[in-house]
mmCIF file of C-alpha atoms in Angstrom:
data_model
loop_
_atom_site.group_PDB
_atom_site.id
_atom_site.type_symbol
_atom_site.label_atom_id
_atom_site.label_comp_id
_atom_site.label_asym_id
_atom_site.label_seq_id
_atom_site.Cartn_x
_atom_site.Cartn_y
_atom_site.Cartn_z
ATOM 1 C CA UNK A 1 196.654 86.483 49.756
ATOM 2 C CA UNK A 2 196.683 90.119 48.939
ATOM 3 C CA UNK A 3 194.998 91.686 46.387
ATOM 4 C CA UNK A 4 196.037 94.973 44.685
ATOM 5 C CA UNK A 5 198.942 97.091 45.456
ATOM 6 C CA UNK A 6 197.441 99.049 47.937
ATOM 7 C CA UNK A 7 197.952 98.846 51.706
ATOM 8 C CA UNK A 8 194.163 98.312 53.704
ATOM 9 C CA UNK A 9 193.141 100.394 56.752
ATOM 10 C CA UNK A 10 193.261 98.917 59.944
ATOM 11 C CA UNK A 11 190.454 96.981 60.170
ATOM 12 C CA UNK A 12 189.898 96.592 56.386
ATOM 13 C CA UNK A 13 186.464 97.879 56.190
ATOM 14 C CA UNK A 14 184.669 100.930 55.117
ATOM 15 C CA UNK A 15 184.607 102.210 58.873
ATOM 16 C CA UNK A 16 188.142 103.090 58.455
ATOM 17 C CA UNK A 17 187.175 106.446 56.762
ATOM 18 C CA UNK A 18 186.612 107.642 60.073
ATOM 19 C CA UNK A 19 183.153 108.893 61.213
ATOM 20 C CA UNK A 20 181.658 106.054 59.292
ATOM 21 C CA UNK A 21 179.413 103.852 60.950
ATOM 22 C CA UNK A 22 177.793 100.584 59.737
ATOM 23 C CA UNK A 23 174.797 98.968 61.637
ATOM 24 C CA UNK A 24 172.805 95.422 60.565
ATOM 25 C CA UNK A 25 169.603 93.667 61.626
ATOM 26 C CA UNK A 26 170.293 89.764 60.489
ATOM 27 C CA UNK A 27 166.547 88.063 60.403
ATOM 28 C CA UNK A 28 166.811 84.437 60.458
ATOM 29 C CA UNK A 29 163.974 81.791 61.110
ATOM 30 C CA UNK A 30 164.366 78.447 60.921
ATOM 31 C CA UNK A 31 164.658 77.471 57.107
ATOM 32 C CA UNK A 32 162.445 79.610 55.220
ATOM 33 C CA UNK A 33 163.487 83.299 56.616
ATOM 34 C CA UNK A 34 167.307 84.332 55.608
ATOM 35 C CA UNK A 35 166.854 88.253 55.163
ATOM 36 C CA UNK A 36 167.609 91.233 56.977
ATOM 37 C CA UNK A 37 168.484 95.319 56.203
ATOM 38 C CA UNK A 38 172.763 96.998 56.508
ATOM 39 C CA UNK A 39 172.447 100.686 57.353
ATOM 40 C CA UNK A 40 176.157 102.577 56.438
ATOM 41 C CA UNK A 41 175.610 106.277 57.952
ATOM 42 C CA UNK A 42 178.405 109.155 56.359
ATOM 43 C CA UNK A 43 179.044 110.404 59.662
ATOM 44 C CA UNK A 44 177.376 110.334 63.140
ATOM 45 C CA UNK A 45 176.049 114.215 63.247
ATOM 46 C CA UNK A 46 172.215 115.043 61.817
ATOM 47 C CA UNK A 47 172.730 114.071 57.542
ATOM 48 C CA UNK A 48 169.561 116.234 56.451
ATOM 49 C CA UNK A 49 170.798 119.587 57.983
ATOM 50 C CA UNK A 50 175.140 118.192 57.333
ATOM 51 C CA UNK A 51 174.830 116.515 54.062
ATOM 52 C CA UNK A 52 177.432 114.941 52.408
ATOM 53 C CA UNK A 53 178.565 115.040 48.568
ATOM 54 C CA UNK A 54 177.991 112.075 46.522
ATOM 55 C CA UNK A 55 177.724 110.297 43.528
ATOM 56 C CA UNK A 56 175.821 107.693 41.771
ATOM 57 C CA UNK A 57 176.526 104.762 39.120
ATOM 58 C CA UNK A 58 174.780 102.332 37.296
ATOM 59 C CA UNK A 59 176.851 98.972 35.925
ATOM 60 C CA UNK A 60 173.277 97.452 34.899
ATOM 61 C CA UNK A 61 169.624 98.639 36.293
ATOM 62 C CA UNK A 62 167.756 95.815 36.740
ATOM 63 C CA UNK A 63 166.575 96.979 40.231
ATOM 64 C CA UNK A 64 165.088 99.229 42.400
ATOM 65 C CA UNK A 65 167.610 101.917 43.681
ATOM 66 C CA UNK A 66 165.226 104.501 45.954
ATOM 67 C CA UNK A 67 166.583 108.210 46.148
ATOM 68 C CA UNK A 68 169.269 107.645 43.256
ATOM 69 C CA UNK A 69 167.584 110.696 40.865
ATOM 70 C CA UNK A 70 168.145 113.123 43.804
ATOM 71 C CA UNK A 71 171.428 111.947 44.576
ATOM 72 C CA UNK A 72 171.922 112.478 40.327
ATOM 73 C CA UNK A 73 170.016 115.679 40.504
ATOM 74 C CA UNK A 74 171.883 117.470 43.335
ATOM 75 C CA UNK A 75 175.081 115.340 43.722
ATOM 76 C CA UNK A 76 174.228 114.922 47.570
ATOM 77 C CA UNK A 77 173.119 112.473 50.254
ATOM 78 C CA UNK A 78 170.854 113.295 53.327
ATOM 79 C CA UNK A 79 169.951 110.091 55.437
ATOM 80 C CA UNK A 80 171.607 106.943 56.043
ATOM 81 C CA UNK A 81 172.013 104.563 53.025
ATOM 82 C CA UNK A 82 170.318 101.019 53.832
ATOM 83 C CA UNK A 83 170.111 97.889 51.745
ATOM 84 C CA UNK A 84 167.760 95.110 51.999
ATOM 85 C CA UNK A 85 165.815 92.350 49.947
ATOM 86 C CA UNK A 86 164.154 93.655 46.368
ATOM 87 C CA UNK A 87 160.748 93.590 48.645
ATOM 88 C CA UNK A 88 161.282 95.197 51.927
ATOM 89 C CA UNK A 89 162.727 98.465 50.169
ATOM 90 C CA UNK A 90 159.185 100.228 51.099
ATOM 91 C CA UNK A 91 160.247 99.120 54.409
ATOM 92 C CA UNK A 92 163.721 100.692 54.344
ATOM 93 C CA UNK A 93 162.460 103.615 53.306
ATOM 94 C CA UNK A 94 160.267 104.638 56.116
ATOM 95 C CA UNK A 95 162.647 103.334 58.424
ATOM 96 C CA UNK A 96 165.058 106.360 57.035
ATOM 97 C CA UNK A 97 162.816 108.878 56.725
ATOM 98 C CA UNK A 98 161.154 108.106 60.107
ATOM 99 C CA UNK A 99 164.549 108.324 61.777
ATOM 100 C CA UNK A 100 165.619 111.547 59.957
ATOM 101 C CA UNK A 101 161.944 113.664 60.921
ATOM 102 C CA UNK A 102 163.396 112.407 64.689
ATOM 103 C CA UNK A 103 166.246 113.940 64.391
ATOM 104 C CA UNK A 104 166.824 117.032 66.955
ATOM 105 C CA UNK A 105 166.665 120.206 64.343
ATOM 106 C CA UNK A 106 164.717 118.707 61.514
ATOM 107 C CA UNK A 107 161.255 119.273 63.701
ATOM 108 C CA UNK A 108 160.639 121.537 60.072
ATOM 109 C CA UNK A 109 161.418 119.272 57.516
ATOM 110 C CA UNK A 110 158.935 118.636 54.725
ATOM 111 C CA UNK A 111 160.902 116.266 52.583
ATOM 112 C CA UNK A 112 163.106 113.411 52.946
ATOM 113 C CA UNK A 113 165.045 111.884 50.450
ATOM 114 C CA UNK A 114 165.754 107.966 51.648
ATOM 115 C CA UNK A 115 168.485 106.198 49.807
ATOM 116 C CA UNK A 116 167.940 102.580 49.761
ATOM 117 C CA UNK A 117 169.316 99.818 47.733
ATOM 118 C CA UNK A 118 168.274 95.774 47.268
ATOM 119 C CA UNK A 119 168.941 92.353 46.050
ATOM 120 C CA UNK A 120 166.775 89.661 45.630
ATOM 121 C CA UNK A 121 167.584 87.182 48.711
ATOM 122 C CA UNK A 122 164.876 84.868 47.470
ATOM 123 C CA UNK A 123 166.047 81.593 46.953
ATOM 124 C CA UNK A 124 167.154 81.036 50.683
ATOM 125 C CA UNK A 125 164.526 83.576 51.830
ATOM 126 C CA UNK A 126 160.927 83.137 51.957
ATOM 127 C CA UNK A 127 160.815 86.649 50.421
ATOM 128 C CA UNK A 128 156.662 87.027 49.478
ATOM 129 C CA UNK A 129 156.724 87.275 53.300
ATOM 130 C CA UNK A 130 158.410 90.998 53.486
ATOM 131 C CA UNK A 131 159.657 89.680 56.932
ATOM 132 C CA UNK A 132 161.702 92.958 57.321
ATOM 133 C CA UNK A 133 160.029 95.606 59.275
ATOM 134 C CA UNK A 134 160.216 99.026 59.248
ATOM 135 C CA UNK A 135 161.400 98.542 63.065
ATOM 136 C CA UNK A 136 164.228 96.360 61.883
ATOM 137 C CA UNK A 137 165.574 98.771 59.212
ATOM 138 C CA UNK A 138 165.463 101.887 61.967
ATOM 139 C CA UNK A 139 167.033 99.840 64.664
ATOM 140 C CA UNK A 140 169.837 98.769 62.016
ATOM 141 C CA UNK A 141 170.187 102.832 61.555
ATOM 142 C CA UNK A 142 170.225 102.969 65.175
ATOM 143 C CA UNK A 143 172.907 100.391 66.487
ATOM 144 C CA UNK A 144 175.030 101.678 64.008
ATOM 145 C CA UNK A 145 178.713 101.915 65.175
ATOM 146 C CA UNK A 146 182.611 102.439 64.142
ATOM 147 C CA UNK A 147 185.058 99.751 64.392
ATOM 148 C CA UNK A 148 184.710 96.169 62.761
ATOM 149 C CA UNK A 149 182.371 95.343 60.015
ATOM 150 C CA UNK A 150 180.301 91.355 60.337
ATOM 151 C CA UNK A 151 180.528 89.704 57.212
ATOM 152 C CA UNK A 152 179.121 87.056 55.042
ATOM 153 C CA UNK A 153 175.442 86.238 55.997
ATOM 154 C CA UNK A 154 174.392 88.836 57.739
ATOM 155 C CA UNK A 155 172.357 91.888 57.189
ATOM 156 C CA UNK A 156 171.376 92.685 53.955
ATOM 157 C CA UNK A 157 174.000 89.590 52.872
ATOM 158 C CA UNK A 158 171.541 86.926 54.615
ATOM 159 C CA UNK A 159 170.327 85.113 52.318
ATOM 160 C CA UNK A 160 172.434 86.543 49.355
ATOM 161 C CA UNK A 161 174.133 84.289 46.935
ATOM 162 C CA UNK A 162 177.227 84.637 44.626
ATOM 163 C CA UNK A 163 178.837 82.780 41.894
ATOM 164 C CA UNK A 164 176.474 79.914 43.225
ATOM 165 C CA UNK A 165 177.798 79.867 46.790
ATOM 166 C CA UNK A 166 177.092 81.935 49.932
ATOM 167 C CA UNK A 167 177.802 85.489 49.443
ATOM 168 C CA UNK A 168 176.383 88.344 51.760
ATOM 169 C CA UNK A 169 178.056 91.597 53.286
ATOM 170 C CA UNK A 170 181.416 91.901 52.213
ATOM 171 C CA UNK A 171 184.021 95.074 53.403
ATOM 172 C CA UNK A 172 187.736 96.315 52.507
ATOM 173 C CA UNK A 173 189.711 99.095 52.386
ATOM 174 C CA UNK A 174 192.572 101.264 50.879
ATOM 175 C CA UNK A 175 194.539 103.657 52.502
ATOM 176 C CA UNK A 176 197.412 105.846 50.081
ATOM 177 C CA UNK A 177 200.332 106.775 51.088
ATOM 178 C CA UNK A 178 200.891 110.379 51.475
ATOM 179 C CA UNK A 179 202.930 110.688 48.548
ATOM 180 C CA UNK A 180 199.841 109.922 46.932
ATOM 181 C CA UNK A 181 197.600 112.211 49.393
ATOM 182 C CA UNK A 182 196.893 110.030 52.249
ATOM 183 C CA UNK A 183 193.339 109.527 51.660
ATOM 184 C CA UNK A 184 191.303 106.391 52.385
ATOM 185 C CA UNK A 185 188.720 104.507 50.502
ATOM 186 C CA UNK A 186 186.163 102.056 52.418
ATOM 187 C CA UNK A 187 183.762 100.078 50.529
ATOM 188 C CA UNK A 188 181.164 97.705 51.497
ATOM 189 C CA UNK A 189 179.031 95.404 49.592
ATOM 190 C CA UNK A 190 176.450 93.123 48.923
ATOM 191 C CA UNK A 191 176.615 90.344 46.386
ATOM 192 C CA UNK A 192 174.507 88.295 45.127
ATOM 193 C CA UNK A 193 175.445 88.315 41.421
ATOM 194 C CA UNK A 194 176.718 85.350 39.152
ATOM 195 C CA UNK A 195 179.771 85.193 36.371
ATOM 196 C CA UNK A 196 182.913 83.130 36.276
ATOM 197 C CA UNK A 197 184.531 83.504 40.051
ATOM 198 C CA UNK A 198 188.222 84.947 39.728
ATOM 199 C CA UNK A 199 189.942 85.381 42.809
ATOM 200 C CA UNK A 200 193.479 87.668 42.586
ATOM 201 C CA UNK A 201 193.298 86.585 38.694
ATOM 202 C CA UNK A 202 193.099 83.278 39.164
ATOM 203 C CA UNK A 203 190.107 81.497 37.685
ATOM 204 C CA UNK A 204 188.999 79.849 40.636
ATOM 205 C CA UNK A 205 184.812 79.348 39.466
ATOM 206 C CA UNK A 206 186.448 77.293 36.283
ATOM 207 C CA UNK A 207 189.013 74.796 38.224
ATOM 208 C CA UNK A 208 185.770 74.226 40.817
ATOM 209 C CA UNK A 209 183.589 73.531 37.646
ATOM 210 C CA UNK A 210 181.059 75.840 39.052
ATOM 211 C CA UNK A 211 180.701 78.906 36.788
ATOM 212 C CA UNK A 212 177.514 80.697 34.822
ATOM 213 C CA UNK A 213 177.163 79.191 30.904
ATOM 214 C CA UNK A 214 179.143 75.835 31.913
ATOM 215 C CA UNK A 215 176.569 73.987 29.844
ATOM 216 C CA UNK A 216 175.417 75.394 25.723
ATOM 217 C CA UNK A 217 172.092 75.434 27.502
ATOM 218 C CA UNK A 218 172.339 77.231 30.522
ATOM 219 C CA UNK A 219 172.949 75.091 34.098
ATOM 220 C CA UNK A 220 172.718 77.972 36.102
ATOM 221 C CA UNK A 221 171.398 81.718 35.298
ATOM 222 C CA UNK A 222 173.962 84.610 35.784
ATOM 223 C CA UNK A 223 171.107 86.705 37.004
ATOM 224 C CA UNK A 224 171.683 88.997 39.999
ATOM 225 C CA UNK A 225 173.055 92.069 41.515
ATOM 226 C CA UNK A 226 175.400 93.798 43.830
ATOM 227 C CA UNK A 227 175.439 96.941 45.462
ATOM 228 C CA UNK A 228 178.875 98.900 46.145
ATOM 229 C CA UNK A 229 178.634 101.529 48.833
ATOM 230 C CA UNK A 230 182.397 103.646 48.671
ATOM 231 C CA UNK A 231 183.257 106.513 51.449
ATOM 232 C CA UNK A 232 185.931 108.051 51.217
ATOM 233 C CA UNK A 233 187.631 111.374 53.402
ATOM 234 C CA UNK A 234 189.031 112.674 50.211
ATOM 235 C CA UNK A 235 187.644 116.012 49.594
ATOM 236 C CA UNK A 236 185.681 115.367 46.576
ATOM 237 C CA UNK A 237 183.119 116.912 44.252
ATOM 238 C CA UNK A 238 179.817 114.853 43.868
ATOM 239 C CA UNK A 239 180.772 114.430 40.140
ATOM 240 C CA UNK A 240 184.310 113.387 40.357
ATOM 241 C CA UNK A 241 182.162 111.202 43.255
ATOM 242 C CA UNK A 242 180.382 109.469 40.670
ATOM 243 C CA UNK A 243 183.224 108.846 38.655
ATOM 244 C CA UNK A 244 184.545 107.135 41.895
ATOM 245 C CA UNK A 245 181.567 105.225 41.755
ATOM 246 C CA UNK A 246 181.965 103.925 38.268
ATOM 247 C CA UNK A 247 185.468 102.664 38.623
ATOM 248 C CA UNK A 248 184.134 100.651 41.429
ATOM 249 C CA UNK A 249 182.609 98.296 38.551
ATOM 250 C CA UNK A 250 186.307 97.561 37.995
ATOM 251 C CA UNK A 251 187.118 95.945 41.008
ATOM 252 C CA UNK A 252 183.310 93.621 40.183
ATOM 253 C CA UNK A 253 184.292 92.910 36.680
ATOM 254 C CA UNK A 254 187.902 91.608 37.903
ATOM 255 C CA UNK A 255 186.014 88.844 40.369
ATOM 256 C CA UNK A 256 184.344 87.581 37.205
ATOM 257 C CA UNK A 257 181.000 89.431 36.639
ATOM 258 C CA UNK A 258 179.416 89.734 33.423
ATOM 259 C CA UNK A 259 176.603 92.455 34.597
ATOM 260 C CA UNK A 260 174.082 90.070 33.215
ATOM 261 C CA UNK A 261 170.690 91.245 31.321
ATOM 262 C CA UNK A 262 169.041 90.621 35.038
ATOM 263 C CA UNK A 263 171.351 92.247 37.281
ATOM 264 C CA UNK A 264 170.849 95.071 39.067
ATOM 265 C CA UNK A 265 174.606 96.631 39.681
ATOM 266 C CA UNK A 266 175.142 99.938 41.825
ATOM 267 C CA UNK A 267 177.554 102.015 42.977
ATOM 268 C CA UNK A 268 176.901 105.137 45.344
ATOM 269 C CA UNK A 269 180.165 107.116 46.784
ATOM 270 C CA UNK A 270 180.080 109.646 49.552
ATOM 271 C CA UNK A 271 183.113 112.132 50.753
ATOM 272 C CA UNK A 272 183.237 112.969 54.787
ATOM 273 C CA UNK A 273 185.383 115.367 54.491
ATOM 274 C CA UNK A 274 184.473 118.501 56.259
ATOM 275 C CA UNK A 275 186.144 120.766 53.567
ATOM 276 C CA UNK A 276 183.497 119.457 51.002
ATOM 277 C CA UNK A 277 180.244 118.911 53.539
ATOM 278 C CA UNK A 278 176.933 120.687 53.087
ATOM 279 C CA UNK A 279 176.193 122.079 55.454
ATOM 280 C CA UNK A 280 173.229 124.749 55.963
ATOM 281 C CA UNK A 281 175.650 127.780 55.978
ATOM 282 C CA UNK A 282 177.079 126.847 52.592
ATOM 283 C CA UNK A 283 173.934 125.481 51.370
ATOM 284 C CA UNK A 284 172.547 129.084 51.610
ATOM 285 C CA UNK A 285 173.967 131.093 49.314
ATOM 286 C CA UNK A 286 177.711 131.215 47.636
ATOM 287 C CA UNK A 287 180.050 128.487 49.383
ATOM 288 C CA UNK A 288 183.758 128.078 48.283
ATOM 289 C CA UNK A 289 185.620 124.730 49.089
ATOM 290 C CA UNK A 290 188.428 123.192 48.484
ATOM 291 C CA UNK A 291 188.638 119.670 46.427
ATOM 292 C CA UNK A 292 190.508 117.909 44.657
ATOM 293 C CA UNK A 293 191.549 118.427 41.057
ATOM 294 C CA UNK A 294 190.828 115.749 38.572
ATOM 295 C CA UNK A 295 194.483 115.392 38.426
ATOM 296 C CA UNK A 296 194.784 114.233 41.808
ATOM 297 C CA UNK A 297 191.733 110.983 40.811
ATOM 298 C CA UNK A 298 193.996 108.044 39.359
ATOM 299 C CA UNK A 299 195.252 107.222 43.437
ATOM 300 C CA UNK A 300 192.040 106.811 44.639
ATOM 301 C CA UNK A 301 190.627 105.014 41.365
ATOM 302 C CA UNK A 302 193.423 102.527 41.711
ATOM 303 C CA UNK A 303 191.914 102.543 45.587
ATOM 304 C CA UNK A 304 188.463 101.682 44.782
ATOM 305 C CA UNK A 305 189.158 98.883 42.323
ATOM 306 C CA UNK A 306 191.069 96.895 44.764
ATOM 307 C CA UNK A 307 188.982 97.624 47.880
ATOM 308 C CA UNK A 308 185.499 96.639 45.753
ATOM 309 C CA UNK A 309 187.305 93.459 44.556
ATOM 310 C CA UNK A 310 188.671 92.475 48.423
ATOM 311 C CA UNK A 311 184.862 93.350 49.622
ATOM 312 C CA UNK A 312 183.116 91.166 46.974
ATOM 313 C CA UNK A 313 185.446 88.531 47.765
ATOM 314 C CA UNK A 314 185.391 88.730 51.593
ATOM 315 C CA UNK A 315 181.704 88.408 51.270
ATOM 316 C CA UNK A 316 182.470 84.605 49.523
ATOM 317 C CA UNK A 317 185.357 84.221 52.192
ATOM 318 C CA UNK A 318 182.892 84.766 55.455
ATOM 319 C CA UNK A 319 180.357 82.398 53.978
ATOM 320 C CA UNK A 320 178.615 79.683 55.871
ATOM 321 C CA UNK A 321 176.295 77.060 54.176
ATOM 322 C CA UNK A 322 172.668 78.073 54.233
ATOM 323 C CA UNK A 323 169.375 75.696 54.105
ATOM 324 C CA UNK A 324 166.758 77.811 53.188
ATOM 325 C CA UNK A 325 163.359 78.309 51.265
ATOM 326 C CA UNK A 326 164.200 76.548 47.832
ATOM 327 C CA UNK A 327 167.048 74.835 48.663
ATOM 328 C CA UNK A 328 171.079 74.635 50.207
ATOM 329 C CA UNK A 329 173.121 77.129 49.267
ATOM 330 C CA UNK A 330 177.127 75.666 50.017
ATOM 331 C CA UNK A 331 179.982 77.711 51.593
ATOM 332 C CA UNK A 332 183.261 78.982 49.385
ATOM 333 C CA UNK A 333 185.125 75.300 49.349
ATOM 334 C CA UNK A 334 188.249 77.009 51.343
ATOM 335 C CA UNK A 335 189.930 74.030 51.385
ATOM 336 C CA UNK A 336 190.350 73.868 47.789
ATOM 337 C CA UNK A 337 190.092 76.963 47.010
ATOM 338 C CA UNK A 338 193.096 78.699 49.399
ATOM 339 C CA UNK A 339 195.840 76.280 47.786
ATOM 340 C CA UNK A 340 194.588 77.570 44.323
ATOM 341 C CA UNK A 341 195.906 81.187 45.649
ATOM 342 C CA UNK A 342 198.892 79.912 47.011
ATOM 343 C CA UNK A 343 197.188 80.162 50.832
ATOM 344 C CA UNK A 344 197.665 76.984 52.927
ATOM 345 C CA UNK A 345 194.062 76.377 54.548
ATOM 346 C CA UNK A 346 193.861 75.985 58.139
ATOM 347 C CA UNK A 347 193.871 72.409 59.843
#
């Protein structure tokens, strides 16, 4: 199955915009705990003193999105980004900040801004608990590495759920050709949001019977959310950034999202390239650097799309059934779903 008409990275995950490194804490105890925290660092130097551009979107804000207003403000990013559950955000917060005062060189900093996002894991988690620690979240900063990206129910994608079946941590993504630049576009989410499941166009959440509004009085609510974290090495300005961010939202509405009254969609993008970084030199007086033009966008909006889609639905493909808190949460039905796509399922 391929989605898009894009060709993926190498491993097909955001750590293929190189420097980009992805770390996770999974927290799972026997039926009642399915949480945990996904740390996605910009690049492996110190962010507070090199920060990155960025930009910031908003599908639908029914959530809690700490650090956003600076990131809207200034159009830049200075810690690792984390996601969690809606209640442990306090949790990923100090777990950022602590790390970044650690940091060799910021011995004078005075002010942090932490960048954390959520969804609410608590059907399959016993989330009143806050079972994520501020340990957990810095360790998930801390293990964080290049290379291959766990998905499905792990991290901040533990006890997610999507379209009524497991989601969790998805990845994907995009690399242009160099007629088109060359650039690469990683994305990584985490769903947990409801709608009518498409898959590649085809309405897979309707032939399964299992889709939001089935019933004139609601069977299911289409409450949820999803974050979309995009990096990208294209040298971009934090506001052509944001709109980077926004067209990520295409790629969510395409695997059958509403962006319901009670979900909490986001979308923060970040450029590593050094032409664009901010660093402390250019941060102190004039800077000149060199970006792209506007012009040059349409490539890497095509990019996003698809790579936001794949992610979402990579985060349904690496599902695993889940017995939790309130109840069993079933796995993506691959064997009926794959022939739908025209995929023969594995024996």
């Amino acid at each position: 199955m391929r989605i898009g008409i894009l060709q993926p990275g190498p491993l097909n995950a955001i750590t293929d915009v190189a420097g980009v490194k992805v770390g996770q804490v999974t927290i799972v105890r026997g039926d009642h705990v399915h949480t945990g925290v996904t740390a996605v660092l910009p690049h492996g130097g110190n962010l507070f003193q090199d920060k990155v551009p960025a930009g910031f979107f908003v599908a639908n804000a029914f959530g809690k999105f700490i650090g956003s207003t600076q990131i809207e403000e200034l159009g830049e990013i200075e810690t690792p980004i984390l996601l969690t559950n809606t209640l442990n955000v306090a949790e990923g917060a100090a777990a950022a900040v602590e790390w970044t005062l650690a940091q060799p060189g910021n011995e004078q900093v005075r002010s942090v801004n932490a960048v954390v996002g959520e969804t609410n894991d608590g059907f399959l988690n016993d989330i009143r608990g806050r079972h994520v620690t501020i340990a957990d979240a810095r360790h998930a900063i801390e293990s964080a590495r290049e290379g291959p990206v766990a998905e499905g129910a792990v991290g901040a994608g533990t006890g997610t759920v999507a379209f009524g079946w497991k989601g969790g941590i998805g990845t994907a993504s995009r690399k242009l050709p160099q007629s088109l630049g060359g650039w690469t576009v990683g994305v990584l989410t985490q769903t947990n949001y409801g709608g009518v499941l498409t898959i590649a166009g085809v309405p897979v959440g309707v032939r399964l019977g299992q889709y939001d509004f089935r019933r004139e009085i609601e069977q299911k609510k289409a409450d949820g959310s999803v974050v979309v974290i995009v990096a990208t090495d294209a040298p971009l300005s934090d506001r052509n950034l944001r709109r980077l961010a926004e067209r990520a939202f295409a790629g969510i509405a395409r695997t059958g999202s509403g962006f319901s009254n009670g979900s909490g969609d986001y979308a923060v993008a970040f450029s590593t390239n050094p032409a664009v970084r901010r660093t402390p030199e250019r941060r102190s007086g004039t800077a000149t650097v060199e970006q792209l033009a506007n012009d040059a966008m349409s490539p890497l909006f095509q990019a996003v799309a698809e790579a936001t889609e794949e992610a979402a639905i990579n985060s349904l493909f690496a599902g695993t059934t889940v017995k939790g808190d309130r109840g069993t949460i079933e796995a993506l039905p691959l064997d009926k779903v794959l022939p739908m796509l025209g995929v023969r399922a594995p024996r």
